PDB file of C-alpha atoms in Angstrom:
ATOM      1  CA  UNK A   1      89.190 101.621 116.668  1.00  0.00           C
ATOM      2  CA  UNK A   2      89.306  97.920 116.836  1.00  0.00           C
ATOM      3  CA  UNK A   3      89.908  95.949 113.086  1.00  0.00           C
ATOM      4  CA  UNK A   4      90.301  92.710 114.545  1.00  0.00           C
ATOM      5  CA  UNK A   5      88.383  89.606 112.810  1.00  0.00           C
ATOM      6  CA  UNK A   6      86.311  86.762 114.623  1.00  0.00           C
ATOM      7  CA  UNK A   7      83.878  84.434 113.481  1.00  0.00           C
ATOM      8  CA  UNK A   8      80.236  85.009 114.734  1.00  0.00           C
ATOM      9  CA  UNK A   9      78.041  82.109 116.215  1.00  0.00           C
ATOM     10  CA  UNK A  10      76.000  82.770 112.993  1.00  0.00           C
ATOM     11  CA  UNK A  11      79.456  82.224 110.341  1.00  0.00           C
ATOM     12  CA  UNK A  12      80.510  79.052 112.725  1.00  0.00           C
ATOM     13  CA  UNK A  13      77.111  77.558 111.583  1.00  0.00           C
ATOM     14  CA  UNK A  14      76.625  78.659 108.082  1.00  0.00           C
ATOM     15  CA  UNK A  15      76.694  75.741 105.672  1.00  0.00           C
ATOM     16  CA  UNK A  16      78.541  75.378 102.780  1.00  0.00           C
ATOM     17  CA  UNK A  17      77.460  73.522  99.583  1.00  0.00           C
ATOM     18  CA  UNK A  18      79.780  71.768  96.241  1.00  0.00           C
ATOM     19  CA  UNK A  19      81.702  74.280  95.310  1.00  0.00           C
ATOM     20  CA  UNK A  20      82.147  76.375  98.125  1.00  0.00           C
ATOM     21  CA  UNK A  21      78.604  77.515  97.165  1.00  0.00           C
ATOM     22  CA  UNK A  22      77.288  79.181 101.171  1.00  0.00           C
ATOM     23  CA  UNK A  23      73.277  77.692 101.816  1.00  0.00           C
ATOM     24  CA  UNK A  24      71.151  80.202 103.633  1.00  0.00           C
ATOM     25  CA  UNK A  25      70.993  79.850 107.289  1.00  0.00           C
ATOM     26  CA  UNK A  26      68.741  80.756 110.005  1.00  0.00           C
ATOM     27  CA  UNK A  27      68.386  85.021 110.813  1.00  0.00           C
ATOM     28  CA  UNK A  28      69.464  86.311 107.326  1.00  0.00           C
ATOM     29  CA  UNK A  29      67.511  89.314 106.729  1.00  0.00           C
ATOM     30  CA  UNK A  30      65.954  89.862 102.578  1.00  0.00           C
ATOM     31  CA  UNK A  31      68.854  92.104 101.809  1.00  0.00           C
ATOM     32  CA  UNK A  32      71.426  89.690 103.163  1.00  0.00           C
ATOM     33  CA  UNK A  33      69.832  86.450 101.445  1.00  0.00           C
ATOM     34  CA  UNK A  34      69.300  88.249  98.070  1.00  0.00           C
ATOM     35  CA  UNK A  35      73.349  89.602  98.596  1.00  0.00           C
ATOM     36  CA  UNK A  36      74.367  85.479  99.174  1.00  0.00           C
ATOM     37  CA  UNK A  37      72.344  85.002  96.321  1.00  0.00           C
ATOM     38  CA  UNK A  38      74.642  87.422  93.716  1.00  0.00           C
ATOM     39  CA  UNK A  39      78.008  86.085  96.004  1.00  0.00           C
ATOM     40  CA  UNK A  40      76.697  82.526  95.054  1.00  0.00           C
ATOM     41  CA  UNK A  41      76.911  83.322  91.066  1.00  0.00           C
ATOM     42  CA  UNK A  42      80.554  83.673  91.050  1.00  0.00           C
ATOM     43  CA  UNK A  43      81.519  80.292  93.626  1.00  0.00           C
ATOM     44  CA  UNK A  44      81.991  76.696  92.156  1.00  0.00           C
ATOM     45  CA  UNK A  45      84.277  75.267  89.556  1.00  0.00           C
ATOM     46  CA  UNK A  46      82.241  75.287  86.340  1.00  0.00           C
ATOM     47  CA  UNK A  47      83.501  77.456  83.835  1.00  0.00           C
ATOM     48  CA  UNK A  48      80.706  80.203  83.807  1.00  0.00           C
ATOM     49  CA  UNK A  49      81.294  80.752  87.201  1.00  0.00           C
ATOM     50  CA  UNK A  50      84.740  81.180  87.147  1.00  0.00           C
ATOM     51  CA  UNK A  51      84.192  83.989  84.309  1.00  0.00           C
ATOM     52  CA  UNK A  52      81.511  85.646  85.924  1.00  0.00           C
ATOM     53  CA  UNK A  53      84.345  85.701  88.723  1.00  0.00           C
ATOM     54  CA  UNK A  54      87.016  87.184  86.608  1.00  0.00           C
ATOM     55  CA  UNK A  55      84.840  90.110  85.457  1.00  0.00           C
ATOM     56  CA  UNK A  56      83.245  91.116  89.046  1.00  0.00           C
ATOM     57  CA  UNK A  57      87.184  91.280  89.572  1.00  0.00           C
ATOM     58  CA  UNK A  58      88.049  93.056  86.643  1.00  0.00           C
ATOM     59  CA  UNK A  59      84.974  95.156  86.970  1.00  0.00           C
ATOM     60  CA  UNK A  60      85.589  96.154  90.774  1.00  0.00           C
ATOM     61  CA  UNK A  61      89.335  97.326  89.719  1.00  0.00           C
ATOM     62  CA  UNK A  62      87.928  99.686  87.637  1.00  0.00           C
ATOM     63  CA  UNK A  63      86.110 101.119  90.573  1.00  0.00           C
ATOM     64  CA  UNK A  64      89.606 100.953  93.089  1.00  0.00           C
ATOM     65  CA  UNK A  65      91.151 103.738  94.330  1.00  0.00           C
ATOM     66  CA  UNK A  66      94.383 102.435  93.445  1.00  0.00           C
ATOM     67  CA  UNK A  67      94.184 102.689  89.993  1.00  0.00           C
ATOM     68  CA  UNK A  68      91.363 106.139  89.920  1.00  0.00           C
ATOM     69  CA  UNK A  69      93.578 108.212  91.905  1.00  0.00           C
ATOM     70  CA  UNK A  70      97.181 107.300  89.736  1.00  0.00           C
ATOM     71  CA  UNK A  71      95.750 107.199  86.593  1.00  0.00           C
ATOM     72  CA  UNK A  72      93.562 110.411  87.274  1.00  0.00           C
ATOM     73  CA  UNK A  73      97.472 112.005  88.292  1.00  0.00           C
ATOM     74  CA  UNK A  74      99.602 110.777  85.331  1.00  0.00           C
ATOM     75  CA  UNK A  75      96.757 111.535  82.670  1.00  0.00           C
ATOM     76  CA  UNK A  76      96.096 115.136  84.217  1.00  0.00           C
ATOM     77  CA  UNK A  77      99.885 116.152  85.091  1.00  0.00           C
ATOM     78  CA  UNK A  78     100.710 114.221  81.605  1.00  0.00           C
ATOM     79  CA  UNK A  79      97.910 116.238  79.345  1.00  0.00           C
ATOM     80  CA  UNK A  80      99.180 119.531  81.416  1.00  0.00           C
ATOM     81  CA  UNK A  81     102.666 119.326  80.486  1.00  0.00           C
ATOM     82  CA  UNK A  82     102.091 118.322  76.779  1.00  0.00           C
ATOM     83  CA  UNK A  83     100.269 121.247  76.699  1.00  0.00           C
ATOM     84  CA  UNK A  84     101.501 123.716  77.759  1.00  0.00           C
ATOM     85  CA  UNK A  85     102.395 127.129  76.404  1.00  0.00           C
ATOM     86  CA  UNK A  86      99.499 127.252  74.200  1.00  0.00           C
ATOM     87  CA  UNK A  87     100.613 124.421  72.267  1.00  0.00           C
ATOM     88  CA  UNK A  88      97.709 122.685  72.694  1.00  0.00           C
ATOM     89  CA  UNK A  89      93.963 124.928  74.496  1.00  0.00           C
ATOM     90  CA  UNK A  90      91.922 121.871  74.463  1.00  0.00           C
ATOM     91  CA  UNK A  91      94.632 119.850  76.141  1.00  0.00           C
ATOM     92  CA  UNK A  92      95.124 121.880  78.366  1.00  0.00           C
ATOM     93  CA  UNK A  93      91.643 121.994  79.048  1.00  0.00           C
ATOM     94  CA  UNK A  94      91.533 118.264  79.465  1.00  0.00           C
ATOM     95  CA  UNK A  95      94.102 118.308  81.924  1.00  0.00           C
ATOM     96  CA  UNK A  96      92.743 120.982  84.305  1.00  0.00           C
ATOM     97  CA  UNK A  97      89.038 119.175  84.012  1.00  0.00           C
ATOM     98  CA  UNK A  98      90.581 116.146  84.952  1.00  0.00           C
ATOM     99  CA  UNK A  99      92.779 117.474  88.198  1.00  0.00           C
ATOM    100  CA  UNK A 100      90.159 118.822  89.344  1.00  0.00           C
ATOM    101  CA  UNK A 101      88.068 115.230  89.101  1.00  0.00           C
ATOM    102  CA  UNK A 102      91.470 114.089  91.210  1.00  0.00           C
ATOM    103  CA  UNK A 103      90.323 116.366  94.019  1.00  0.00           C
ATOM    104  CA  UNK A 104      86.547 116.107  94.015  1.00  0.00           C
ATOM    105  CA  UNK A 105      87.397 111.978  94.170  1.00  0.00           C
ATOM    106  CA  UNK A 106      89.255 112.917  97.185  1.00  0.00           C
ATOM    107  CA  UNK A 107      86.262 114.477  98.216  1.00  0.00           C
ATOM    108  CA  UNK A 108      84.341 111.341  97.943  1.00  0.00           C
ATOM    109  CA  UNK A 109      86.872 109.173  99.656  1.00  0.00           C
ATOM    110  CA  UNK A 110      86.296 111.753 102.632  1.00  0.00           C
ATOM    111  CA  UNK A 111      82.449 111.272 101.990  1.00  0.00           C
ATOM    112  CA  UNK A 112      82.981 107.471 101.899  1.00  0.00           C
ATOM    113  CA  UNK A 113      85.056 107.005 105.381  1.00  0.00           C
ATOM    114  CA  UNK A 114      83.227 109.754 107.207  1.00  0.00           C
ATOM    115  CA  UNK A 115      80.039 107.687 106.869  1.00  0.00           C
ATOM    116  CA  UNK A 116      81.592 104.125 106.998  1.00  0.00           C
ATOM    117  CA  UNK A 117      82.459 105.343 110.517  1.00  0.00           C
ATOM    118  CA  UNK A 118      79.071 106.921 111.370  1.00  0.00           C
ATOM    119  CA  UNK A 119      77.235 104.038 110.020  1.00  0.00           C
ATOM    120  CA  UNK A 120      80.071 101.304 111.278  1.00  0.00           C
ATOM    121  CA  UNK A 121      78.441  98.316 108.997  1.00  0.00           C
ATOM    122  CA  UNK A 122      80.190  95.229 109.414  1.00  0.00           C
ATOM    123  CA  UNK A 123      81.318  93.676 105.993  1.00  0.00           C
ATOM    124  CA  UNK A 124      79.458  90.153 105.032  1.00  0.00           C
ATOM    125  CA  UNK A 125      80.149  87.832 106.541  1.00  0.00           C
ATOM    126  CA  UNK A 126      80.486  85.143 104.057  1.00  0.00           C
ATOM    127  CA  UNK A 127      83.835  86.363 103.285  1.00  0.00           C
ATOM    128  CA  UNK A 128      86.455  87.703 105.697  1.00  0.00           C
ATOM    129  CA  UNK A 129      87.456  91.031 105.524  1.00  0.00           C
ATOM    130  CA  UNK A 130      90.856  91.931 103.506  1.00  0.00           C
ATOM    131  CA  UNK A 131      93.503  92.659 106.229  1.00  0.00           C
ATOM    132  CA  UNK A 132      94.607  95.995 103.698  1.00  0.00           C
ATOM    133  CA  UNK A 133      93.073  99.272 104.726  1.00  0.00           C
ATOM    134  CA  UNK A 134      94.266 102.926 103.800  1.00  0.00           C
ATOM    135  CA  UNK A 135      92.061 105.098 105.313  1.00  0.00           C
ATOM    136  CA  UNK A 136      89.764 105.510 108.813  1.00  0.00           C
ATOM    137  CA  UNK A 137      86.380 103.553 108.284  1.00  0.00           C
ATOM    138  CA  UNK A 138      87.515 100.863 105.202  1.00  0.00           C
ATOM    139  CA  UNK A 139      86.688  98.049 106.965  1.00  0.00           C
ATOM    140  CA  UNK A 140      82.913  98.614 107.644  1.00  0.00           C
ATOM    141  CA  UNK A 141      80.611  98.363 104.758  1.00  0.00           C
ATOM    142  CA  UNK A 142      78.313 101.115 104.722  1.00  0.00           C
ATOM    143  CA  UNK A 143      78.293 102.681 101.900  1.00  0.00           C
ATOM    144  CA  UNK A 144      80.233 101.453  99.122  1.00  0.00           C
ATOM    145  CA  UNK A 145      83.518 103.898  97.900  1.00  0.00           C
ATOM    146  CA  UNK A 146      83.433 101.760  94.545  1.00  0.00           C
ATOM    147  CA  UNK A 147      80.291 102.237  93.984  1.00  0.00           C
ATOM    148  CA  UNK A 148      80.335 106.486  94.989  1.00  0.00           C
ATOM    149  CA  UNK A 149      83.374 106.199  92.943  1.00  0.00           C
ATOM    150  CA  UNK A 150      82.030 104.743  89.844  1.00  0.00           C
ATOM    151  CA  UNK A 151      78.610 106.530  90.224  1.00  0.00           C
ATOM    152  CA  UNK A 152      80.437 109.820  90.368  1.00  0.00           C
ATOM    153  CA  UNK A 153      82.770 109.534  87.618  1.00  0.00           C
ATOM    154  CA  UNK A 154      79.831 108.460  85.264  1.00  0.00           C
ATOM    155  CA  UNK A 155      77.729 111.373  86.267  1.00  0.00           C
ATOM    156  CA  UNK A 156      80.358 113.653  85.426  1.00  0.00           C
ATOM    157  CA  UNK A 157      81.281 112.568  81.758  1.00  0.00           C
ATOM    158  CA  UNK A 158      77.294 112.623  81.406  1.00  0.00           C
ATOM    159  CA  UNK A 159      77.359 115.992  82.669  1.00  0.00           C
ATOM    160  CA  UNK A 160      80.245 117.223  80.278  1.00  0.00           C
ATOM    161  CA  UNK A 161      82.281 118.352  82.750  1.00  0.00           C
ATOM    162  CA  UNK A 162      84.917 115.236  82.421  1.00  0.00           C
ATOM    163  CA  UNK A 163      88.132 116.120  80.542  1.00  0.00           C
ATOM    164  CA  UNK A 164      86.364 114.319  77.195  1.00  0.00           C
ATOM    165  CA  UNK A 165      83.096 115.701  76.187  1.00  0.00           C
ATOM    166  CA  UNK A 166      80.621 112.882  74.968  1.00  0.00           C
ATOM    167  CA  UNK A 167      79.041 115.258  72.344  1.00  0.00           C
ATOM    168  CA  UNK A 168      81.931 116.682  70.578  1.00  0.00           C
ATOM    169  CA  UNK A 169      85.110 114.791  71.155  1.00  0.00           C
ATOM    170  CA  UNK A 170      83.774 111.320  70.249  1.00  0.00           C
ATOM    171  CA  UNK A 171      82.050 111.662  67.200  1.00  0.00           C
ATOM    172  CA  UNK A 172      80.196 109.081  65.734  1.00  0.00           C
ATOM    173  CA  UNK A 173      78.449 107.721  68.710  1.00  0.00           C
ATOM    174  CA  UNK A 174      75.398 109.009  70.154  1.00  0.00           C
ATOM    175  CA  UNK A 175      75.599 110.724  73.862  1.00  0.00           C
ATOM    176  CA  UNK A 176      72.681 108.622  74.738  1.00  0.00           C
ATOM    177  CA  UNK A 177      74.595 105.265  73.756  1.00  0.00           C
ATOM    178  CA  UNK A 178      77.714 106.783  75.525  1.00  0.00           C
ATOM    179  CA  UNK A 179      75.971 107.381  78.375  1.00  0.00           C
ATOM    180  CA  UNK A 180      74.439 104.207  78.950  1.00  0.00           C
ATOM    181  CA  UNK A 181      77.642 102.696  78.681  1.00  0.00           C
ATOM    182  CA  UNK A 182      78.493 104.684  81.408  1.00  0.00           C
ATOM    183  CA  UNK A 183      75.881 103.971  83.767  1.00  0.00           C
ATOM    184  CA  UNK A 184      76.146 100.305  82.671  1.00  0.00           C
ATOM    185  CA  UNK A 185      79.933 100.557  83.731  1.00  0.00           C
ATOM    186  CA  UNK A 186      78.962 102.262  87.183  1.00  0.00           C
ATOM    187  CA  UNK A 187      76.018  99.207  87.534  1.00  0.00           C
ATOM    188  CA  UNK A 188      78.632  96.602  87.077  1.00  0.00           C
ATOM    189  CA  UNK A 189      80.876  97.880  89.329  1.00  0.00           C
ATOM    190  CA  UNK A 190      79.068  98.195  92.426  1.00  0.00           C
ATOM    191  CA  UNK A 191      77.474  94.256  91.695  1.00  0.00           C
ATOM    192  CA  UNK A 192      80.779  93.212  91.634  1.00  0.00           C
ATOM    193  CA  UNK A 193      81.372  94.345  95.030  1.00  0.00           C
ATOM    194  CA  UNK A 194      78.185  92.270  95.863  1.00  0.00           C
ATOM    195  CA  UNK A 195      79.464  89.448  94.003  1.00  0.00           C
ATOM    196  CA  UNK A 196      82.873  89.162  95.640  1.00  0.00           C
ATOM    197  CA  UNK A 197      81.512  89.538  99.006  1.00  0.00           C
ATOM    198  CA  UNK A 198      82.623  92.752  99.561  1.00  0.00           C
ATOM    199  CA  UNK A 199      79.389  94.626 100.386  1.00  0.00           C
ATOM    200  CA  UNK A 200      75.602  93.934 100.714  1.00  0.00           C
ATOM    201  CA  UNK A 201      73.002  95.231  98.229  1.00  0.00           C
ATOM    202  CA  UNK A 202      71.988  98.398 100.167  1.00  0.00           C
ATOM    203  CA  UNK A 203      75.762  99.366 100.267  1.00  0.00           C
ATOM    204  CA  UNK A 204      76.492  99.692  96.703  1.00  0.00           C
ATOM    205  CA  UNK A 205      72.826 101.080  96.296  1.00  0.00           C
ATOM    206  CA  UNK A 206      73.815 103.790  98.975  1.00  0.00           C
ATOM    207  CA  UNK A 207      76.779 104.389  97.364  1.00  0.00           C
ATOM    208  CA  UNK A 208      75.627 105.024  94.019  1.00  0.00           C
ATOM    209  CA  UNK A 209      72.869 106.892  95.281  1.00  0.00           C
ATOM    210  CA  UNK A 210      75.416 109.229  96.672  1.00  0.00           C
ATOM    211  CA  UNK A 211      78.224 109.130  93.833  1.00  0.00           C
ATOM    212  CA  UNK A 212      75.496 110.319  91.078  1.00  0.00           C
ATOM    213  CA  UNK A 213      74.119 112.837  93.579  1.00  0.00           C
ATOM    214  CA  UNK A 214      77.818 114.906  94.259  1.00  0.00           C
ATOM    215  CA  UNK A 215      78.548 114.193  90.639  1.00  0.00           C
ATOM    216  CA  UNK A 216      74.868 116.161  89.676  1.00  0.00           C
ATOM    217  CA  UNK A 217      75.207 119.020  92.692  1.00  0.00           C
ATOM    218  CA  UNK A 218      76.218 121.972  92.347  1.00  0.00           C
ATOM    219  CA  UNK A 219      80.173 121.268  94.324  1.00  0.00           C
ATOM    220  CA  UNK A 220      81.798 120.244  90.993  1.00  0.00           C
ATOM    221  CA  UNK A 221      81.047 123.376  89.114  1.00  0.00           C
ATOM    222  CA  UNK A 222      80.690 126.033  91.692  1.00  0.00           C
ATOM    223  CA  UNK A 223      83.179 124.893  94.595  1.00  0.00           C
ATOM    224  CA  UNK A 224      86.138 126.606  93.275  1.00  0.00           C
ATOM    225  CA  UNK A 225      89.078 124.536  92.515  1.00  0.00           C
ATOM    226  CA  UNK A 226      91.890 126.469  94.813  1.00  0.00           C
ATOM    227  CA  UNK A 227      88.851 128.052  96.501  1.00  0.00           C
ATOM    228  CA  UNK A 228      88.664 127.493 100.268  1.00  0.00           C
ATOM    229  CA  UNK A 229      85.996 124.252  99.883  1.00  0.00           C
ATOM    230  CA  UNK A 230      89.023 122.491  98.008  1.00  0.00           C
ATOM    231  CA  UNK A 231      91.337 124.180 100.614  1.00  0.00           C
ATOM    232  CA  UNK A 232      89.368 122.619 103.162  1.00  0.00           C
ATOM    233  CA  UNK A 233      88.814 119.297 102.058  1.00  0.00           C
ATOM    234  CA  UNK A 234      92.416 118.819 101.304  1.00  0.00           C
ATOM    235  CA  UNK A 235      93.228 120.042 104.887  1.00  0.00           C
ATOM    236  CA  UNK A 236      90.586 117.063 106.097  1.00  0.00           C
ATOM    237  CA  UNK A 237      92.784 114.617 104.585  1.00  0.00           C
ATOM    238  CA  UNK A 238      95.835 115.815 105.663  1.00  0.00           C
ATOM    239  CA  UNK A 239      94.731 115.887 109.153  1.00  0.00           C
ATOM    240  CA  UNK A 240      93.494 112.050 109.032  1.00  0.00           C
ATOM    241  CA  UNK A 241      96.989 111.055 107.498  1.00  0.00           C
ATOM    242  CA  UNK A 242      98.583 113.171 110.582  1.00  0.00           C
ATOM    243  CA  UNK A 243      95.967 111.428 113.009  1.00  0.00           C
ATOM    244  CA  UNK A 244      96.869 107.866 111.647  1.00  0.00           C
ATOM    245  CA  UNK A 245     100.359 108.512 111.835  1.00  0.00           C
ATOM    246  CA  UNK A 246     100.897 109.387 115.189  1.00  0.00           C
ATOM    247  CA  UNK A 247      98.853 107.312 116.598  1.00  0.00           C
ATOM    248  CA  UNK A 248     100.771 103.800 116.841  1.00  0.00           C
ATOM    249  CA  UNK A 249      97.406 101.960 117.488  1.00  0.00           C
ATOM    250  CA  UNK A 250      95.123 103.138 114.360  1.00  0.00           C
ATOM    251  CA  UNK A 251      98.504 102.957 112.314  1.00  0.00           C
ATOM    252  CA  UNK A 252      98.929  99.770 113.321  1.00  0.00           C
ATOM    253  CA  UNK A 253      95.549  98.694 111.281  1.00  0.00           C
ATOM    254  CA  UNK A 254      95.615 100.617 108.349  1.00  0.00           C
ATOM    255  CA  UNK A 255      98.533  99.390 107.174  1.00  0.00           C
ATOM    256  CA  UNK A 256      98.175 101.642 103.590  1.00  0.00           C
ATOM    257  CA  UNK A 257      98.033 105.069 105.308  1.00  0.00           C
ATOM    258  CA  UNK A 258     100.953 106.049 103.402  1.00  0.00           C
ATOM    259  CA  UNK A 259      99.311 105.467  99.802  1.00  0.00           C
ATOM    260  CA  UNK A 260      96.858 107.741 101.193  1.00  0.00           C
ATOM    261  CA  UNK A 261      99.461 110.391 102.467  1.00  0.00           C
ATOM    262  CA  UNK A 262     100.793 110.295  99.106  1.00  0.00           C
ATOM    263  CA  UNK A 263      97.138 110.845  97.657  1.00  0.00           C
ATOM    264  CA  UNK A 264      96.761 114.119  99.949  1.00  0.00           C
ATOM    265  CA  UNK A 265     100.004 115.317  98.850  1.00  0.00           C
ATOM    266  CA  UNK A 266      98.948 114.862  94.971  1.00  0.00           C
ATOM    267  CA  UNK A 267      95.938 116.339  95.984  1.00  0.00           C
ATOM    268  CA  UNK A 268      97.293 120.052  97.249  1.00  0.00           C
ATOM    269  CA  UNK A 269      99.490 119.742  93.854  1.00  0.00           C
ATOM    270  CA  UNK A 270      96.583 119.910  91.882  1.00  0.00           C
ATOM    271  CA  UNK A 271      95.270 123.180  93.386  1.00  0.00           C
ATOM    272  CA  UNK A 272      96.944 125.792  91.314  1.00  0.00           C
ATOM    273  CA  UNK A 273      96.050 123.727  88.258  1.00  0.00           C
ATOM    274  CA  UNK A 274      92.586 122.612  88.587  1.00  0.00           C
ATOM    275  CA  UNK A 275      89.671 124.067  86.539  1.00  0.00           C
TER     276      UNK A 275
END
């Protein structure tokens, strides 16, 4: 696998405009031009632009699997402990619904890399690619893990199957309003990916396409949690942390393999506790 990062004939001649603003060039393709076109909304010094930049940043956080997979942890582990011993049913409810969302994520991240390296996309390339990678297949751009992320999360409050239920433990609010918050959430994050250069159109479309299928399949509810689909997916990931690890030249370029390590090793934890 080679992550190294040169500039094509094609980004040596793209023009740039006030602001840092990129003009279209020659051999764009519609998908790529109408991509420059949402990157273009968040370059240039005016203020709008500069807050349309700070939420595609904020926005794409909330899609990151540095904050899904911790928070996911602490709030699951947290809820379990709290409630445990009968001292609280629902809690601990909440806390095996949401341990098991840790693992099925970690299914998606396998999802995610397994067809980054399949499709082997290169990123825009009005933006060079960040040099941090923890996992095989980050660097290409086919399909978007925010956006599968984001998609899939959504699709599983909508479902009821997240550890809050939109009908009964938020009451007040319609489901219908709830949910469109939710999908609105999921839409915002994969632009943002668009916006900051990090993917084309089709990526994030892919990606939600595939998010909002898993989260609406049958895996969540009938792939049992400590059953051998969970056993097997969590074996996956420890064999690519293994791979990446002993192999000095693929280590060398992912340089966050061991944040993903640590993810597999959460992941086995939440086995016995998953519902």
């Amino acid at each position: 696998f080679s992550f190294s990062y040169t500039l094509t004939q094609r980004e040596k001649e793209m023009r740039r405009g006030p602001g840092g603003v990129i003009l279209h060039g020659g051999g764009f393709s519609l998908e790529q031009r109408w991509s420059l076109n949402v990157f273009n909304l968040v370059k240039g010094p005016k203020p709008l632009t500069k807050l349309l930049k700070l939420l595609a940043e904020v926005f794409t956080l909330t899609g990151d699997e540095a904050l899904f997979f911790p928070i996911a942890a602490l709030v699951g582990f947290g809820l379990l402990y709290h409630s445990s011993g009968g001292a609280s049913p629902a809690g601990e409810a909440a806390a095996r619904r949401t341990l098991r969302m840790y693992g099925d994520l970690g299914a998606v991240c396998l999802l995610e890399g397994a067809l980054k390296l399949a499709f082997r996309r290169a990123r825009p390339p009005w933006k060079p690619p960040a040099a941090f990678a923890c996992m095989l297949g980050e660097r290409y751009s086919f399909p978007s893990g925010h956006a599968m992320r984001a998609a899939y999360t959504a699709g599983i409050f909508i479902r009821g199957l997240g550890p809050v239920s939109l009908a009964g433990d938020i009451p007040g609010v319609p489901t219908w309003i709830l949910s469109a918050v939710l999908v609105a959430w999921a839409s915002a994050v994969a632009l943002s990916r668009v916006a900051l250069g990090k993917h084309y159109l089709g990526d994030v479309l892919a990606g939600l396409a595939l998010g909002a299928a898993v989260s609406s399949s049958g895996y969540p509810t009938e792939c049992s949690p400590a059953g051998p689909g969970r056993v097997a997916l969590a074996s996956l990931f420890s064999l690519q942390a293994i791979g990446i690890a002993l192999t000095p030249s693929i280590r060398g370029n992912i340089p966050g393999w061991p944040y993903m390590a640590a993810i597999n090793v959460v992941f086995w934890l939440t086995l016995p506790f998953a519902a």
